[in-house]
Short mmCIF file of C-alpha atoms in Angstrom, two decimals:
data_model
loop_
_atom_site.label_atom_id
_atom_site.label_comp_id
_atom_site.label_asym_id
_atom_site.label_seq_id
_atom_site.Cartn_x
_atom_site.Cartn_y
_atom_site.Cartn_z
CA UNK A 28 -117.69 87.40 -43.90
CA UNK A 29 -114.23 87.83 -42.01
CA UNK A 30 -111.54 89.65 -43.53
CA UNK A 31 -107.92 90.65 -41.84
CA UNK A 32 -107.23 94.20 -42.76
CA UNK A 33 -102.82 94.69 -42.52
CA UNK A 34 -102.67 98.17 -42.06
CA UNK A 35 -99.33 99.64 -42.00
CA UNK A 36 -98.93 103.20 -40.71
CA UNK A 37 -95.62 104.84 -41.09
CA UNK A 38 -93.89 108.76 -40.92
CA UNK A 39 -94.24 111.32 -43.54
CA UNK A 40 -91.30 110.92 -46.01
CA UNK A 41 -90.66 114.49 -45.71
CA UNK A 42 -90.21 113.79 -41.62
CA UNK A 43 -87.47 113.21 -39.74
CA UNK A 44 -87.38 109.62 -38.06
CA UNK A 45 -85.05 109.99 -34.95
CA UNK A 46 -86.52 106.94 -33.90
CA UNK A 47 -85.09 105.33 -37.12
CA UNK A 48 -81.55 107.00 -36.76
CA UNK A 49 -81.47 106.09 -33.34
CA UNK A 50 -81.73 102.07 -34.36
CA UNK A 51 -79.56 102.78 -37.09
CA UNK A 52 -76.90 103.69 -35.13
CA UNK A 53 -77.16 100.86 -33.18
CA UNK A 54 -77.22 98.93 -36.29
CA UNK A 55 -73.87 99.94 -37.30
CA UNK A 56 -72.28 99.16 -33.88
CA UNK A 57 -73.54 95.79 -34.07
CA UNK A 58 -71.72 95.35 -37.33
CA UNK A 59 -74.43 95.92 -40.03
CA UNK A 60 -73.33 99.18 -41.41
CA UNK A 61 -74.84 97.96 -44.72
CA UNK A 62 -77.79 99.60 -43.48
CA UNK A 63 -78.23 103.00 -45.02
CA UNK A 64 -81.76 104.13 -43.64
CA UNK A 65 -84.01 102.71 -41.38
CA UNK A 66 -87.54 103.88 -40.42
CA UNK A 67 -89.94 102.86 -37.92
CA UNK A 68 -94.04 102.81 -37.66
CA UNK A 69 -96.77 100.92 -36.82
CA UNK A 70 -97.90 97.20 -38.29
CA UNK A 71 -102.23 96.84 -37.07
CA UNK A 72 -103.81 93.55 -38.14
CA UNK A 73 -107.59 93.79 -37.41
CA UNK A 74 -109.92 91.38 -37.83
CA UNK A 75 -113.56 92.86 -39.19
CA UNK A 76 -116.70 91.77 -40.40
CA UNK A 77 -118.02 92.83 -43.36
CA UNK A 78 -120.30 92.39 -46.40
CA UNK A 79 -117.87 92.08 -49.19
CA UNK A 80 -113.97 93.32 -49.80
CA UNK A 81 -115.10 96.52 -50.47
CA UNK A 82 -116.40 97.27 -47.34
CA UNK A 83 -113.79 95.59 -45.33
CA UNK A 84 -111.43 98.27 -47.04
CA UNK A 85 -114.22 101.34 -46.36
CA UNK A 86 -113.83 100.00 -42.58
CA UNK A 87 -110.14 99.44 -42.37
CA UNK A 88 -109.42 103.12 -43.53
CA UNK A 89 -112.11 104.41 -41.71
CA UNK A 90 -110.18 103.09 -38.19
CA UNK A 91 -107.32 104.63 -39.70
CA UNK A 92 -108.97 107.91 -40.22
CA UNK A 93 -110.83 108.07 -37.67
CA UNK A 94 -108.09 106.49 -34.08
CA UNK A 95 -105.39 104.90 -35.90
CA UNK A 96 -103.17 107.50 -37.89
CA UNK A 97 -102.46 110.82 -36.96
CA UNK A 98 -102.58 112.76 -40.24
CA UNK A 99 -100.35 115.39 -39.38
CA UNK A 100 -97.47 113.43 -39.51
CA UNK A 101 -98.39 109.86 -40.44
CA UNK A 102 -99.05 108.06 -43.78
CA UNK A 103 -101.39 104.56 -43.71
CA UNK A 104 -101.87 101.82 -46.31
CA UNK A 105 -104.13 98.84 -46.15
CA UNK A 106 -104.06 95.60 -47.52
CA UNK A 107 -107.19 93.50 -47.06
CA UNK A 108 -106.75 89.82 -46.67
CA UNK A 109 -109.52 86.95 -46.26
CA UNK B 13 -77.34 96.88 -55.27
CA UNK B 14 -79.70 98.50 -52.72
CA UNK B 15 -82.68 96.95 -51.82
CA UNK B 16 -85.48 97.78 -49.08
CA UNK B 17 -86.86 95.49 -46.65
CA UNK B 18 -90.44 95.34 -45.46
CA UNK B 19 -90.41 94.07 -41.84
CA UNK B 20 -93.16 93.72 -39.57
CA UNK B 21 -92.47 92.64 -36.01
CA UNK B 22 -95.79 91.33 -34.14
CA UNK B 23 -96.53 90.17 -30.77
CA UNK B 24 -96.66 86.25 -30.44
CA UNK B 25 -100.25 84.69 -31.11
CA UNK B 26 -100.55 83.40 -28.45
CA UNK B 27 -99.52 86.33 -25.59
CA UNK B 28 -102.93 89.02 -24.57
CA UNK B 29 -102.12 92.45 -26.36
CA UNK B 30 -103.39 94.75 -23.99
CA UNK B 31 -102.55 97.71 -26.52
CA UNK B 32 -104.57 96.23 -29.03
CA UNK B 33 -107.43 95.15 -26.64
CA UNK B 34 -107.68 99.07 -25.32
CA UNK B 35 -107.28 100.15 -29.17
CA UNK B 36 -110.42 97.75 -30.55
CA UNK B 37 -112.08 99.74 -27.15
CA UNK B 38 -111.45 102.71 -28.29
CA UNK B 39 -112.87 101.68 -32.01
CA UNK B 40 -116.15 100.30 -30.66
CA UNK B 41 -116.90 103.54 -28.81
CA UNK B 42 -116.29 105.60 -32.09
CA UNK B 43 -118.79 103.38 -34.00
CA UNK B 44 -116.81 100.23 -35.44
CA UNK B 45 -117.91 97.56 -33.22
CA UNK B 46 -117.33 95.15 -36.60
CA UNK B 47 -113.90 95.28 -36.03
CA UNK B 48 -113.46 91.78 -33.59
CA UNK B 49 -109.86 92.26 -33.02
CA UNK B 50 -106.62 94.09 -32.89
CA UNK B 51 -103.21 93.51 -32.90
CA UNK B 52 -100.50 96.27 -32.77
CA UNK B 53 -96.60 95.40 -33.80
CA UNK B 54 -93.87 97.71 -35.50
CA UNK B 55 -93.51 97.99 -39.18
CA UNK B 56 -89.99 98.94 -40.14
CA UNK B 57 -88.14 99.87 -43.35
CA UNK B 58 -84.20 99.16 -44.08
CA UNK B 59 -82.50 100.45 -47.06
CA UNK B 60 -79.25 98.24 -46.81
CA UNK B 61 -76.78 97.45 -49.92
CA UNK B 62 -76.42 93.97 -50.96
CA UNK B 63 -74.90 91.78 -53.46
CA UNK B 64 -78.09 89.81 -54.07
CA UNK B 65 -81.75 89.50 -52.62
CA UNK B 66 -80.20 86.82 -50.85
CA UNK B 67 -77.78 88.61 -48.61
CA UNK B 68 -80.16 91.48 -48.07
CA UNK B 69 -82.72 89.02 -46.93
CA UNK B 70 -79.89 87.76 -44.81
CA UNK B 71 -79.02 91.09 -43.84
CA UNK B 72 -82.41 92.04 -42.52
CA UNK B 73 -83.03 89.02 -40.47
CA UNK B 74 -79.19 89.38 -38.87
CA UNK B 75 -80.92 92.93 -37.89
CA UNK B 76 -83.97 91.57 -36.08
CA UNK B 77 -82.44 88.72 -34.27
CA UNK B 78 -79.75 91.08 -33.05
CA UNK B 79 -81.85 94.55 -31.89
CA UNK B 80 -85.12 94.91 -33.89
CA UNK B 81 -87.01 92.14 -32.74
CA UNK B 82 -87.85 90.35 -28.57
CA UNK B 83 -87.96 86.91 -29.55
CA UNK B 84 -88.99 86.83 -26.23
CA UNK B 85 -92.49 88.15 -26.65
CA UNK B 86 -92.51 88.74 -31.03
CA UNK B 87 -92.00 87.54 -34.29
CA UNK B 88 -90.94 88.80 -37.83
CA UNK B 89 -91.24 88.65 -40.85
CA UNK B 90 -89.14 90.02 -43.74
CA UNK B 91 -90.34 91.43 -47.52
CA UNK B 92 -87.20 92.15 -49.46
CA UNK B 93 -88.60 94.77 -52.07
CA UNK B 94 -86.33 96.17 -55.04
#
């Protein structure tokens, strides 16, 4: 079976995100000061074969583990979609 | 009220990801050679204060058609979360 594994990888909370303040800032110059905190990762979609849910999930955090997030200062979560 | 917005900005379907093709490479050679396909975008998060889920929808899509998103070469797609 194919599944779509939406993996969303994003900095500790405890981090700093200067990539996030940086858009902020340009955020409020642009007039959308509403914005109190932005912060920026990575969105993976991958498509994967696999027996049943269960192992789509097994493989999907297993990428993660293994290439896609770098534990030292990264957080993942996957959603697996048929 | 303050809400948070889930938004993940993804390269068109139908343009080559090169990032993604050299990722899925990368996967294959540590073992995963189930995984058929991947596609790497940005996932963002914007705390912004709103008077409604409306306006912070509105809000958040203002954001990405102004800096967050290349209509160009992506697309997005905004989660409005409480």
């Amino acid at each position: 079976m194919t599944f779509t594994a939406q993996i969303d990888i994003m900095p500790l909370k405890e981090l700093l995100d200067p990539q996030g303040k940086a858009v902020m800032g340009g955020l409020t110059r642009l007039g959308l000061g509403q914005i109190t905190d932005v912060r920026i990762g990575k969105h993976i979609t991958l498509q994967l074969e696999a027996a049943d849910r269960e192992a789509a999930l097994q493989q999907a955090e297993d990428a993660c583990r293994k290439l896609l997030a770098n534990p030292v200062m990264e957080y993942f979560e996957v959603h697996i979609v048929e």
